[in-house]
């Protein structure tokens, strides 16, 4: 993530998820890297997609109608990072691993458990990620009138795709959301508020359990998910 106040970010996420911090600039959960942190004027969570060819990915992004926001750049001896916008304007990152291979923990309380892209034009979005990364979408179980899709890469599910419709406030742009697993969504939202963050959408039932939308004190938005027992690993 990026934050204008890394010290405050470390305090907030440490209080919410019990995260520590290591010398490489990563948040840690029980000593394992869970997310990165760097200082920036903008507060935001940015997903990173693995690539073996950063320059080739950048070219593919442009061919597919996206834009390069930060050309692939070496991050010390850790790896190579790039930042892009897809054809709908949603920002995402790429990562070519070197010494740091990526997050070391997921699908447990306090760690990433899902990535979700909200799009005004799911067909255009699907075409973009298919051309750049070889992904395809599969319609998932959802409530009537509330379509939801999953991005698949070969046989693996890599994230969700939701149309921006009546479920979203007016004026919301295309965007990716990082979703973190919690054991109790209500309690986690209360803790967000205690630590100076905001709750944009209170916990509500979804197909996988309960979901809430929150932001840290600097405005970086993310989601909390309390997984139903049948979905928890």
mmCIF file with all atom_site columns, C-alpha atoms in Angstrom:
data_model
loop_
_atom_site.group_PDB
_atom_site.id
_atom_site.type_symbol
_atom_site.label_atom_id
_atom_site.label_alt_id
_atom_site.label_comp_id
_atom_site.label_asym_id
_atom_site.label_entity_id
_atom_site.label_seq_id
_atom_site.pdbx_PDB_ins_code
_atom_site.Cartn_x
_atom_site.Cartn_y
_atom_site.Cartn_z
_atom_site.occupancy
_atom_site.B_iso_or_equiv
_atom_site.pdbx_formal_charge
_atom_site.auth_seq_id
_atom_site.auth_comp_id
_atom_site.auth_asym_id
_atom_site.auth_atom_id
_atom_site.pdbx_PDB_model_num
ATOM 1   C CA . UNK A 1 1   ? 0.000   0.000   0.000   1.00 0.00 ? 1   UNK A CA 1
ATOM 2   C CA . UNK A 1 2   ? 0.960   3.670   -0.260  1.00 0.00 ? 2   UNK A CA 1
ATOM 3   C CA . UNK A 1 3   ? 0.484   6.162   2.541   1.00 0.00 ? 3   UNK A CA 1
ATOM 4   C CA . UNK A 1 4   ? 1.391   9.799   3.195   1.00 0.00 ? 4   UNK A CA 1
ATOM 5   C CA . UNK A 1 5   ? 2.102   8.807   6.800   1.00 0.00 ? 5   UNK A CA 1
ATOM 6   C CA . UNK A 1 6   ? 3.802   5.386   7.042   1.00 0.00 ? 6   UNK A CA 1
ATOM 7   C CA . UNK A 1 7   ? 4.236   5.683   10.810  1.00 0.00 ? 7   UNK A CA 1
ATOM 8   C CA . UNK A 1 8   ? 0.492   6.204   11.282  1.00 0.00 ? 8   UNK A CA 1
ATOM 9   C CA . UNK A 1 9   ? -0.232  3.354   8.844   1.00 0.00 ? 9   UNK A CA 1
ATOM 10  C CA . UNK A 1 10  ? 1.954   0.996   10.856  1.00 0.00 ? 10  UNK A CA 1
ATOM 11  C CA . UNK A 1 11  ? 0.096   1.971   14.035  1.00 0.00 ? 11  UNK A CA 1
ATOM 12  C CA . UNK A 1 12  ? -3.356  1.547   12.454  1.00 0.00 ? 12  UNK A CA 1
ATOM 13  C CA . UNK A 1 13  ? -2.779  -1.824  10.800  1.00 0.00 ? 13  UNK A CA 1
ATOM 14  C CA . UNK A 1 14  ? -0.819  -3.088  13.764  1.00 0.00 ? 14  UNK A CA 1
ATOM 15  C CA . UNK A 1 15  ? -3.796  -2.282  15.969  1.00 0.00 ? 15  UNK A CA 1
ATOM 16  C CA . UNK A 1 16  ? -6.331  -3.742  13.545  1.00 0.00 ? 16  UNK A CA 1
ATOM 17  C CA . UNK A 1 17  ? -4.616  -6.893  12.289  1.00 0.00 ? 17  UNK A CA 1
ATOM 18  C CA . UNK A 1 18  ? -1.678  -7.323  14.676  1.00 0.00 ? 18  UNK A CA 1
ATOM 19  C CA . UNK A 1 19  ? 0.807   -6.606  11.902  1.00 0.00 ? 19  UNK A CA 1
ATOM 20  C CA . UNK A 1 20  ? 4.487   -5.985  12.506  1.00 0.00 ? 20  UNK A CA 1
ATOM 21  C CA . UNK A 1 21  ? 6.979   -4.446  10.093  1.00 0.00 ? 21  UNK A CA 1
ATOM 22  C CA . UNK A 1 22  ? 10.313  -5.665  8.721   1.00 0.00 ? 22  UNK A CA 1
ATOM 23  C CA . UNK A 1 23  ? 13.482  -4.086  7.324   1.00 0.00 ? 23  UNK A CA 1
ATOM 24  C CA . UNK A 1 24  ? 12.420  -4.707  3.708   1.00 0.00 ? 24  UNK A CA 1
ATOM 25  C CA . UNK A 1 25  ? 9.418   -2.391  4.114   1.00 0.00 ? 25  UNK A CA 1
ATOM 26  C CA . UNK A 1 26  ? 6.769   -5.073  4.496   1.00 0.00 ? 26  UNK A CA 1
ATOM 27  C CA . UNK A 1 27  ? 3.953   -5.494  6.951   1.00 0.00 ? 27  UNK A CA 1
ATOM 28  C CA . UNK A 1 28  ? 4.230   -8.881  8.644   1.00 0.00 ? 28  UNK A CA 1
ATOM 29  C CA . UNK A 1 29  ? 1.809   -11.253 10.324  1.00 0.00 ? 29  UNK A CA 1
ATOM 30  C CA . UNK A 1 30  ? 3.525   -13.561 12.791  1.00 0.00 ? 30  UNK A CA 1
ATOM 31  C CA . UNK A 1 31  ? 6.813   -12.844 11.046  1.00 0.00 ? 31  UNK A CA 1
ATOM 32  C CA . UNK A 1 32  ? 5.560   -13.524 7.506   1.00 0.00 ? 32  UNK A CA 1
ATOM 33  C CA . UNK A 1 33  ? 5.270   -10.793 4.871   1.00 0.00 ? 33  UNK A CA 1
ATOM 34  C CA . UNK A 1 34  ? 1.639   -9.889  4.243   1.00 0.00 ? 34  UNK A CA 1
ATOM 35  C CA . UNK A 1 35  ? 1.793   -6.569  2.339   1.00 0.00 ? 35  UNK A CA 1
ATOM 36  C CA . UNK A 1 36  ? 4.171   -3.785  1.356   1.00 0.00 ? 36  UNK A CA 1
ATOM 37  C CA . UNK A 1 37  ? 4.253   -0.163  2.482   1.00 0.00 ? 37  UNK A CA 1
ATOM 38  C CA . UNK A 1 38  ? 5.824   2.879   0.850   1.00 0.00 ? 38  UNK A CA 1
ATOM 39  C CA . UNK A 1 39  ? 5.397   6.608   1.333   1.00 0.00 ? 39  UNK A CA 1
ATOM 40  C CA . UNK A 1 40  ? 3.365   8.516   -1.262  1.00 0.00 ? 40  UNK A CA 1
ATOM 41  C CA . UNK A 1 41  ? 1.088   11.572  -1.312  1.00 0.00 ? 41  UNK A CA 1
ATOM 42  C CA . UNK A 1 42  ? -1.830  9.225   -2.105  1.00 0.00 ? 42  UNK A CA 1
ATOM 43  C CA . UNK A 1 43  ? -3.236  6.730   0.373   1.00 0.00 ? 43  UNK A CA 1
ATOM 44  C CA . UNK A 1 44  ? -4.288  3.560   -1.432  1.00 0.00 ? 44  UNK A CA 1
ATOM 45  C CA . UNK A 1 45  ? -4.150  -0.200  -1.528  1.00 0.00 ? 45  UNK A CA 1
ATOM 46  C CA . UNK A 1 46  ? -2.692  -1.462  -4.805  1.00 0.00 ? 46  UNK A CA 1
ATOM 47  C CA . UNK A 1 47  ? -2.923  -5.089  -5.880  1.00 0.00 ? 47  UNK A CA 1
ATOM 48  C CA . UNK A 1 48  ? 0.154   -6.627  -7.532  1.00 0.00 ? 48  UNK A CA 1
ATOM 49  C CA . UNK A 1 49  ? -0.038  -9.227  -10.291 1.00 0.00 ? 49  UNK A CA 1
ATOM 50  C CA . UNK A 1 50  ? 2.963   -11.482 -10.868 1.00 0.00 ? 50  UNK A CA 1
ATOM 51  C CA . UNK A 1 51  ? 4.724   -11.265 -14.216 1.00 0.00 ? 51  UNK A CA 1
ATOM 52  C CA . UNK A 1 52  ? 7.794   -12.915 -15.738 1.00 0.00 ? 52  UNK A CA 1
ATOM 53  C CA . UNK A 1 53  ? 8.173   -10.159 -18.352 1.00 0.00 ? 53  UNK A CA 1
ATOM 54  C CA . UNK A 1 54  ? 7.600   -6.632  -16.997 1.00 0.00 ? 54  UNK A CA 1
ATOM 55  C CA . UNK A 1 55  ? 8.376   -4.875  -20.290 1.00 0.00 ? 55  UNK A CA 1
ATOM 56  C CA . UNK A 1 56  ? 6.187   -7.264  -22.262 1.00 0.00 ? 56  UNK A CA 1
ATOM 57  C CA . UNK A 1 57  ? 3.349   -6.743  -19.792 1.00 0.00 ? 57  UNK A CA 1
ATOM 58  C CA . UNK A 1 58  ? 3.687   -2.970  -20.147 1.00 0.00 ? 58  UNK A CA 1
ATOM 59  C CA . UNK A 1 59  ? 3.440   -3.279  -23.936 1.00 0.00 ? 59  UNK A CA 1
ATOM 60  C CA . UNK A 1 60  ? 0.395   -5.534  -23.622 1.00 0.00 ? 60  UNK A CA 1
ATOM 61  C CA . UNK A 1 61  ? -1.305  -3.052  -21.288 1.00 0.00 ? 61  UNK A CA 1
ATOM 62  C CA . UNK A 1 62  ? -0.978  -0.286  -23.896 1.00 0.00 ? 62  UNK A CA 1
ATOM 63  C CA . UNK A 1 63  ? -2.158  -2.541  -26.738 1.00 0.00 ? 63  UNK A CA 1
ATOM 64  C CA . UNK A 1 64  ? -5.228  -3.483  -24.700 1.00 0.00 ? 64  UNK A CA 1
ATOM 65  C CA . UNK A 1 65  ? -6.209  0.133   -24.052 1.00 0.00 ? 65  UNK A CA 1
ATOM 66  C CA . UNK A 1 66  ? -4.595  0.696   -20.664 1.00 0.00 ? 66  UNK A CA 1
ATOM 67  C CA . UNK A 1 67  ? -1.887  3.129   -19.594 1.00 0.00 ? 67  UNK A CA 1
ATOM 68  C CA . UNK A 1 68  ? 1.522   2.935   -17.931 1.00 0.00 ? 68  UNK A CA 1
ATOM 69  C CA . UNK A 1 69  ? 1.604   4.968   -14.701 1.00 0.00 ? 69  UNK A CA 1
ATOM 70  C CA . UNK A 1 70  ? 5.039   3.787   -13.520 1.00 0.00 ? 70  UNK A CA 1
ATOM 71  C CA . UNK A 1 71  ? 7.272   1.921   -15.947 1.00 0.00 ? 71  UNK A CA 1
ATOM 72  C CA . UNK A 1 72  ? 8.767   -1.291  -14.538 1.00 0.00 ? 72  UNK A CA 1
ATOM 73  C CA . UNK A 1 73  ? 11.428  -0.261  -12.037 1.00 0.00 ? 73  UNK A CA 1
ATOM 74  C CA . UNK A 1 74  ? 13.837  -2.239  -9.867  1.00 0.00 ? 74  UNK A CA 1
ATOM 75  C CA . UNK A 1 75  ? 13.131  -2.106  -6.138  1.00 0.00 ? 75  UNK A CA 1
ATOM 76  C CA . UNK A 1 76  ? 16.596  -2.654  -4.680  1.00 0.00 ? 76  UNK A CA 1
ATOM 77  C CA . UNK A 1 77  ? 17.319  -6.391  -4.894  1.00 0.00 ? 77  UNK A CA 1
ATOM 78  C CA . UNK A 1 78  ? 13.718  -7.336  -4.050  1.00 0.00 ? 78  UNK A CA 1
ATOM 79  C CA . UNK A 1 79  ? 12.180  -7.366  -7.530  1.00 0.00 ? 79  UNK A CA 1
ATOM 80  C CA . UNK A 1 80  ? 10.761  -5.171  -10.293 1.00 0.00 ? 80  UNK A CA 1
ATOM 81  C CA . UNK A 1 81  ? 7.534   -3.195  -9.851  1.00 0.00 ? 81  UNK A CA 1
ATOM 82  C CA . UNK A 1 82  ? 5.265   -1.443  -12.345 1.00 0.00 ? 82  UNK A CA 1
ATOM 83  C CA . UNK A 1 83  ? 1.994   0.474   -11.967 1.00 0.00 ? 83  UNK A CA 1
ATOM 84  C CA . UNK A 1 84  ? -0.694  0.565   -14.638 1.00 0.00 ? 84  UNK A CA 1
ATOM 85  C CA . UNK A 1 85  ? -4.298  1.540   -15.281 1.00 0.00 ? 85  UNK A CA 1
ATOM 86  C CA . UNK A 1 86  ? -6.547  -0.906  -17.107 1.00 0.00 ? 86  UNK A CA 1
ATOM 87  C CA . UNK A 1 87  ? -8.889  0.047   -19.955 1.00 0.00 ? 87  UNK A CA 1
ATOM 88  C CA . UNK A 1 88  ? -11.460 1.351   -17.466 1.00 0.00 ? 88  UNK A CA 1
ATOM 89  C CA . UNK A 1 89  ? -8.948  3.315   -15.388 1.00 0.00 ? 89  UNK A CA 1
ATOM 90  C CA . UNK A 1 90  ? -8.562  0.904   -12.442 1.00 0.00 ? 90  UNK A CA 1
ATOM 91  C CA . UNK A 1 91  ? -5.027  0.944   -11.060 1.00 0.00 ? 91  UNK A CA 1
ATOM 92  C CA . UNK A 1 92  ? -3.005  -2.211  -10.446 1.00 0.00 ? 92  UNK A CA 1
ATOM 93  C CA . UNK A 1 93  ? 0.628   -3.164  -10.004 1.00 0.00 ? 93  UNK A CA 1
ATOM 94  C CA . UNK A 1 94  ? 2.878   -5.875  -11.384 1.00 0.00 ? 94  UNK A CA 1
ATOM 95  C CA . UNK A 1 95  ? 5.762   -7.647  -9.705  1.00 0.00 ? 95  UNK A CA 1
ATOM 96  C CA . UNK A 1 96  ? 8.708   -9.612  -11.081 1.00 0.00 ? 96  UNK A CA 1
ATOM 97  C CA . UNK A 1 97  ? 10.092  -11.522 -8.153  1.00 0.00 ? 97  UNK A CA 1
ATOM 98  C CA . UNK A 1 98  ? 13.751  -11.520 -7.176  1.00 0.00 ? 98  UNK A CA 1
ATOM 99  C CA . UNK A 1 99  ? 14.793  -11.848 -3.532  1.00 0.00 ? 99  UNK A CA 1
ATOM 100 C CA . UNK A 1 100 ? 11.206  -11.117 -2.455  1.00 0.00 ? 100 UNK A CA 1
ATOM 101 C CA . UNK A 1 101 ? 8.759   -13.542 -4.035  1.00 0.00 ? 101 UNK A CA 1
ATOM 102 C CA . UNK A 1 102 ? 5.571   -11.956 -2.681  1.00 0.00 ? 102 UNK A CA 1
ATOM 103 C CA . UNK A 1 103 ? 3.129   -12.264 0.191   1.00 0.00 ? 103 UNK A CA 1
ATOM 104 C CA . UNK A 1 104 ? 3.921   -15.237 2.414   1.00 0.00 ? 104 UNK A CA 1
ATOM 105 C CA . UNK A 1 105 ? 0.506   -15.620 4.023   1.00 0.00 ? 105 UNK A CA 1
ATOM 106 C CA . UNK A 1 106 ? -3.115  -15.483 2.838   1.00 0.00 ? 106 UNK A CA 1
ATOM 107 C CA . UNK A 1 107 ? -6.540  -16.875 3.731   1.00 0.00 ? 107 UNK A CA 1
ATOM 108 C CA . UNK A 1 108 ? -6.178  -16.523 7.452   1.00 0.00 ? 108 UNK A CA 1
ATOM 109 C CA . UNK A 1 109 ? -7.366  -13.782 9.824   1.00 0.00 ? 109 UNK A CA 1
ATOM 110 C CA . UNK A 1 110 ? -5.377  -10.602 9.255   1.00 0.00 ? 110 UNK A CA 1
ATOM 111 C CA . UNK A 1 111 ? -4.251  -11.536 5.731   1.00 0.00 ? 111 UNK A CA 1
ATOM 112 C CA . UNK A 1 112 ? -5.447  -11.030 2.174   1.00 0.00 ? 112 UNK A CA 1
ATOM 113 C CA . UNK A 1 113 ? -8.201  -13.418 1.171   1.00 0.00 ? 113 UNK A CA 1
ATOM 114 C CA . UNK A 1 114 ? -9.652  -11.893 -2.020  1.00 0.00 ? 114 UNK A CA 1
ATOM 115 C CA . UNK A 1 115 ? -9.184  -9.242  -4.700  1.00 0.00 ? 115 UNK A CA 1
ATOM 116 C CA . UNK A 1 116 ? -12.183 -7.627  -6.391  1.00 0.00 ? 116 UNK A CA 1
ATOM 117 C CA . UNK A 1 117 ? -12.465 -5.335  -9.403  1.00 0.00 ? 117 UNK A CA 1
ATOM 118 C CA . UNK A 1 118 ? -15.505 -3.079  -9.807  1.00 0.00 ? 118 UNK A CA 1
ATOM 119 C CA . UNK A 1 119 ? -16.107 -2.047  -13.421 1.00 0.00 ? 119 UNK A CA 1
ATOM 120 C CA . UNK A 1 120 ? -18.538 0.121   -15.396 1.00 0.00 ? 120 UNK A CA 1
ATOM 121 C CA . UNK A 1 121 ? -17.975 -2.082  -18.459 1.00 0.00 ? 121 UNK A CA 1
ATOM 122 C CA . UNK A 1 122 ? -17.319 -5.721  -17.491 1.00 0.00 ? 122 UNK A CA 1
ATOM 123 C CA . UNK A 1 123 ? -17.061 -6.836  -21.125 1.00 0.00 ? 123 UNK A CA 1
ATOM 124 C CA . UNK A 1 124 ? -14.280 -4.326  -21.870 1.00 0.00 ? 124 UNK A CA 1
ATOM 125 C CA . UNK A 1 125 ? -12.600 -5.174  -18.576 1.00 0.00 ? 125 UNK A CA 1
ATOM 126 C CA . UNK A 1 126 ? -12.744 -8.894  -19.308 1.00 0.00 ? 126 UNK A CA 1
ATOM 127 C CA . UNK A 1 127 ? -11.182 -8.327  -22.748 1.00 0.00 ? 127 UNK A CA 1
ATOM 128 C CA . UNK A 1 128 ? -8.358  -6.266  -21.215 1.00 0.00 ? 128 UNK A CA 1
ATOM 129 C CA . UNK A 1 129 ? -7.292  -8.840  -18.612 1.00 0.00 ? 129 UNK A CA 1
ATOM 130 C CA . UNK A 1 130 ? -7.662  -11.673 -21.121 1.00 0.00 ? 130 UNK A CA 1
ATOM 131 C CA . UNK A 1 131 ? -5.246  -9.961  -23.522 1.00 0.00 ? 131 UNK A CA 1
ATOM 132 C CA . UNK A 1 132 ? -2.733  -8.877  -20.878 1.00 0.00 ? 132 UNK A CA 1
ATOM 133 C CA . UNK A 1 133 ? -2.727  -11.832 -18.474 1.00 0.00 ? 133 UNK A CA 1
ATOM 134 C CA . UNK A 1 134 ? -4.695  -14.601 -20.180 1.00 0.00 ? 134 UNK A CA 1
ATOM 135 C CA . UNK A 1 135 ? -7.539  -14.443 -17.663 1.00 0.00 ? 135 UNK A CA 1
ATOM 136 C CA . UNK A 1 136 ? -11.162 -15.288 -18.408 1.00 0.00 ? 136 UNK A CA 1
ATOM 137 C CA . UNK A 1 137 ? -14.348 -14.722 -16.415 1.00 0.00 ? 137 UNK A CA 1
ATOM 138 C CA . UNK A 1 138 ? -16.850 -17.229 -15.062 1.00 0.00 ? 138 UNK A CA 1
ATOM 139 C CA . UNK A 1 139 ? -20.221 -16.177 -13.681 1.00 0.00 ? 139 UNK A CA 1
ATOM 140 C CA . UNK A 1 140 ? -20.422 -16.948 -9.979  1.00 0.00 ? 140 UNK A CA 1
ATOM 141 C CA . UNK A 1 141 ? -23.313 -17.622 -7.637  1.00 0.00 ? 141 UNK A CA 1
ATOM 142 C CA . UNK A 1 142 ? -25.027 -14.337 -6.763  1.00 0.00 ? 142 UNK A CA 1
ATOM 143 C CA . UNK A 1 143 ? -28.321 -12.845 -5.684  1.00 0.00 ? 143 UNK A CA 1
ATOM 144 C CA . UNK A 1 144 ? -30.965 -12.265 -8.396  1.00 0.00 ? 144 UNK A CA 1
ATOM 145 C CA . UNK A 1 145 ? -30.250 -8.981  -10.171 1.00 0.00 ? 145 UNK A CA 1
ATOM 146 C CA . UNK A 1 146 ? -26.769 -8.712  -8.628  1.00 0.00 ? 146 UNK A CA 1
ATOM 147 C CA . UNK A 1 147 ? -24.403 -10.366 -11.149 1.00 0.00 ? 147 UNK A CA 1
ATOM 148 C CA . UNK A 1 148 ? -20.932 -11.372 -10.019 1.00 0.00 ? 148 UNK A CA 1
ATOM 149 C CA . UNK A 1 149 ? -18.034 -12.934 -11.909 1.00 0.00 ? 149 UNK A CA 1
ATOM 150 C CA . UNK A 1 150 ? -14.715 -14.574 -11.080 1.00 0.00 ? 150 UNK A CA 1
ATOM 151 C CA . UNK A 1 151 ? -11.448 -14.082 -12.935 1.00 0.00 ? 151 UNK A CA 1
ATOM 152 C CA . UNK A 1 152 ? -9.791  -17.425 -13.708 1.00 0.00 ? 152 UNK A CA 1
ATOM 153 C CA . UNK A 1 153 ? -6.226  -18.089 -14.850 1.00 0.00 ? 153 UNK A CA 1
ATOM 154 C CA . UNK A 1 154 ? -6.108  -21.629 -16.222 1.00 0.00 ? 154 UNK A CA 1
ATOM 155 C CA . UNK A 1 155 ? -7.841  -23.548 -13.402 1.00 0.00 ? 155 UNK A CA 1
ATOM 156 C CA . UNK A 1 156 ? -7.144  -21.049 -10.628 1.00 0.00 ? 156 UNK A CA 1
ATOM 157 C CA . UNK A 1 157 ? -9.500  -18.360 -9.367  1.00 0.00 ? 157 UNK A CA 1
ATOM 158 C CA . UNK A 1 158 ? -7.552  -15.115 -9.042  1.00 0.00 ? 158 UNK A CA 1
ATOM 159 C CA . UNK A 1 159 ? -10.190 -12.520 -8.119  1.00 0.00 ? 159 UNK A CA 1
ATOM 160 C CA . UNK A 1 160 ? -13.678 -11.171 -8.534  1.00 0.00 ? 160 UNK A CA 1
ATOM 161 C CA . UNK A 1 161 ? -15.359 -8.836  -11.027 1.00 0.00 ? 161 UNK A CA 1
ATOM 162 C CA . UNK A 1 162 ? -18.483 -6.920  -10.063 1.00 0.00 ? 162 UNK A CA 1
ATOM 163 C CA . UNK A 1 163 ? -20.391 -4.507  -12.324 1.00 0.00 ? 163 UNK A CA 1
ATOM 164 C CA . UNK A 1 164 ? -20.740 -0.965  -10.950 1.00 0.00 ? 164 UNK A CA 1
ATOM 165 C CA . UNK A 1 165 ? -24.527 -0.773  -10.624 1.00 0.00 ? 165 UNK A CA 1
ATOM 166 C CA . UNK A 1 166 ? -27.151 -0.045  -7.967  1.00 0.00 ? 166 UNK A CA 1
ATOM 167 C CA . UNK A 1 167 ? -24.828 -1.524  -5.347  1.00 0.00 ? 167 UNK A CA 1
ATOM 168 C CA . UNK A 1 168 ? -22.431 1.425   -5.648  1.00 0.00 ? 168 UNK A CA 1
ATOM 169 C CA . UNK A 1 169 ? -22.754 5.165   -4.944  1.00 0.00 ? 169 UNK A CA 1
ATOM 170 C CA . UNK A 1 170 ? -22.970 7.517   -7.932  1.00 0.00 ? 170 UNK A CA 1
ATOM 171 C CA . UNK A 1 171 ? -19.664 8.600   -9.399  1.00 0.00 ? 171 UNK A CA 1
ATOM 172 C CA . UNK A 1 172 ? -17.591 5.631   -8.270  1.00 0.00 ? 172 UNK A CA 1
ATOM 173 C CA . UNK A 1 173 ? -14.743 4.964   -10.759 1.00 0.00 ? 173 UNK A CA 1
ATOM 174 C CA . UNK A 1 174 ? -13.453 1.549   -11.790 1.00 0.00 ? 174 UNK A CA 1
ATOM 175 C CA . UNK A 1 175 ? -11.253 0.238   -8.978  1.00 0.00 ? 175 UNK A CA 1
ATOM 176 C CA . UNK A 1 176 ? -9.619  -2.803  -7.414  1.00 0.00 ? 176 UNK A CA 1
ATOM 177 C CA . UNK A 1 177 ? -10.264 -3.638  -3.747  1.00 0.00 ? 177 UNK A CA 1
ATOM 178 C CA . UNK A 1 178 ? -7.989  -5.618  -1.449  1.00 0.00 ? 178 UNK A CA 1
ATOM 179 C CA . UNK A 1 179 ? -10.055 -7.788  0.922   1.00 0.00 ? 179 UNK A CA 1
ATOM 180 C CA . UNK A 1 180 ? -8.740  -8.976  4.285   1.00 0.00 ? 180 UNK A CA 1
ATOM 181 C CA . UNK A 1 181 ? -10.035 -11.903 6.305   1.00 0.00 ? 181 UNK A CA 1
ATOM 182 C CA . UNK A 1 182 ? -11.331 -11.331 9.845   1.00 0.00 ? 182 UNK A CA 1
ATOM 183 C CA . UNK A 1 183 ? -12.978 -13.663 12.346  1.00 0.00 ? 183 UNK A CA 1
ATOM 184 C CA . UNK A 1 184 ? -15.754 -11.201 13.247  1.00 0.00 ? 184 UNK A CA 1
ATOM 185 C CA . UNK A 1 185 ? -16.688 -8.459  10.793  1.00 0.00 ? 185 UNK A CA 1
ATOM 186 C CA . UNK A 1 186 ? -18.702 -6.406  13.299  1.00 0.00 ? 186 UNK A CA 1
ATOM 187 C CA . UNK A 1 187 ? -15.916 -6.397  15.878  1.00 0.00 ? 187 UNK A CA 1
ATOM 188 C CA . UNK A 1 188 ? -13.327 -5.548  13.212  1.00 0.00 ? 188 UNK A CA 1
ATOM 189 C CA . UNK A 1 189 ? -15.385 -2.551  12.044  1.00 0.00 ? 189 UNK A CA 1
ATOM 190 C CA . UNK A 1 190 ? -15.647 -1.323  15.619  1.00 0.00 ? 190 UNK A CA 1
ATOM 191 C CA . UNK A 1 191 ? -11.881 -1.585  15.901  1.00 0.00 ? 191 UNK A CA 1
ATOM 192 C CA . UNK A 1 192 ? -11.429 0.372   12.647  1.00 0.00 ? 192 UNK A CA 1
ATOM 193 C CA . UNK A 1 193 ? -13.438 3.243   14.148  1.00 0.00 ? 193 UNK A CA 1
ATOM 194 C CA . UNK A 1 194 ? -11.552 3.077   17.462  1.00 0.00 ? 194 UNK A CA 1
ATOM 195 C CA . UNK A 1 195 ? -8.258  3.431   15.566  1.00 0.00 ? 195 UNK A CA 1
ATOM 196 C CA . UNK A 1 196 ? -9.430  6.518   13.672  1.00 0.00 ? 196 UNK A CA 1
ATOM 197 C CA . UNK A 1 197 ? -10.610 4.865   10.455  1.00 0.00 ? 197 UNK A CA 1
ATOM 198 C CA . UNK A 1 198 ? -14.063 5.013   8.890   1.00 0.00 ? 198 UNK A CA 1
ATOM 199 C CA . UNK A 1 199 ? -16.697 2.430   8.028   1.00 0.00 ? 199 UNK A CA 1
ATOM 200 C CA . UNK A 1 200 ? -18.136 3.206   4.602   1.00 0.00 ? 200 UNK A CA 1
ATOM 201 C CA . UNK A 1 201 ? -20.425 0.181   4.479   1.00 0.00 ? 201 UNK A CA 1
ATOM 202 C CA . UNK A 1 202 ? -21.389 -1.761  7.574   1.00 0.00 ? 202 UNK A CA 1
ATOM 203 C CA . UNK A 1 203 ? -21.134 -5.567  7.499   1.00 0.00 ? 203 UNK A CA 1
ATOM 204 C CA . UNK A 1 204 ? -23.675 -7.158  5.210   1.00 0.00 ? 204 UNK A CA 1
ATOM 205 C CA . UNK A 1 205 ? -24.295 -10.745 4.144   1.00 0.00 ? 205 UNK A CA 1
ATOM 206 C CA . UNK A 1 206 ? -22.757 -11.910 0.863   1.00 0.00 ? 206 UNK A CA 1
ATOM 207 C CA . UNK A 1 207 ? -22.449 -15.328 -0.749  1.00 0.00 ? 207 UNK A CA 1
ATOM 208 C CA . UNK A 1 208 ? -19.164 -16.059 1.056   1.00 0.00 ? 208 UNK A CA 1
ATOM 209 C CA . UNK A 1 209 ? -20.124 -14.722 4.498   1.00 0.00 ? 209 UNK A CA 1
ATOM 210 C CA . UNK A 1 210 ? -20.101 -11.068 5.623   1.00 0.00 ? 210 UNK A CA 1
ATOM 211 C CA . UNK A 1 211 ? -18.419 -8.114  3.919   1.00 0.00 ? 211 UNK A CA 1
ATOM 212 C CA . UNK A 1 212 ? -17.710 -4.523  5.017   1.00 0.00 ? 212 UNK A CA 1
ATOM 213 C CA . UNK A 1 213 ? -16.012 -1.576  3.307   1.00 0.00 ? 213 UNK A CA 1
ATOM 214 C CA . UNK A 1 214 ? -13.704 0.553   5.458   1.00 0.00 ? 214 UNK A CA 1
ATOM 215 C CA . UNK A 1 215 ? -10.859 3.057   5.205   1.00 0.00 ? 215 UNK A CA 1
ATOM 216 C CA . UNK A 1 216 ? -7.815  3.797   7.336   1.00 0.00 ? 216 UNK A CA 1
ATOM 217 C CA . UNK A 1 217 ? -7.308  7.296   8.839   1.00 0.00 ? 217 UNK A CA 1
ATOM 218 C CA . UNK A 1 218 ? -5.591  8.592   5.667   1.00 0.00 ? 218 UNK A CA 1
ATOM 219 C CA . UNK A 1 219 ? -8.403  7.365   3.394   1.00 0.00 ? 219 UNK A CA 1
ATOM 220 C CA . UNK A 1 220 ? -6.973  4.139   1.952   1.00 0.00 ? 220 UNK A CA 1
ATOM 221 C CA . UNK A 1 221 ? -10.005 1.945   1.331   1.00 0.00 ? 221 UNK A CA 1
ATOM 222 C CA . UNK A 1 222 ? -10.176 -1.823  1.727   1.00 0.00 ? 222 UNK A CA 1
ATOM 223 C CA . UNK A 1 223 ? -12.673 -4.555  2.555   1.00 0.00 ? 223 UNK A CA 1
ATOM 224 C CA . UNK A 1 224 ? -13.123 -6.877  5.514   1.00 0.00 ? 224 UNK A CA 1
ATOM 225 C CA . UNK A 1 225 ? -14.519 -10.358 4.980   1.00 0.00 ? 225 UNK A CA 1
ATOM 226 C CA . UNK A 1 226 ? -15.771 -12.788 7.580   1.00 0.00 ? 226 UNK A CA 1
ATOM 227 C CA . UNK A 1 227 ? -15.881 -16.036 5.630   1.00 0.00 ? 227 UNK A CA 1
ATOM 228 C CA . UNK A 1 228 ? -18.658 -18.524 6.152   1.00 0.00 ? 228 UNK A CA 1
ATOM 229 C CA . UNK A 1 229 ? -17.393 -21.819 7.567   1.00 0.00 ? 229 UNK A CA 1
ATOM 230 C CA . UNK A 1 230 ? -17.691 -23.653 4.255   1.00 0.00 ? 230 UNK A CA 1
ATOM 231 C CA . UNK A 1 231 ? -15.412 -21.121 2.522   1.00 0.00 ? 231 UNK A CA 1
ATOM 232 C CA . UNK A 1 232 ? -12.722 -20.837 5.209   1.00 0.00 ? 232 UNK A CA 1
ATOM 233 C CA . UNK A 1 233 ? -9.655  -22.992 4.553   1.00 0.00 ? 233 UNK A CA 1
#
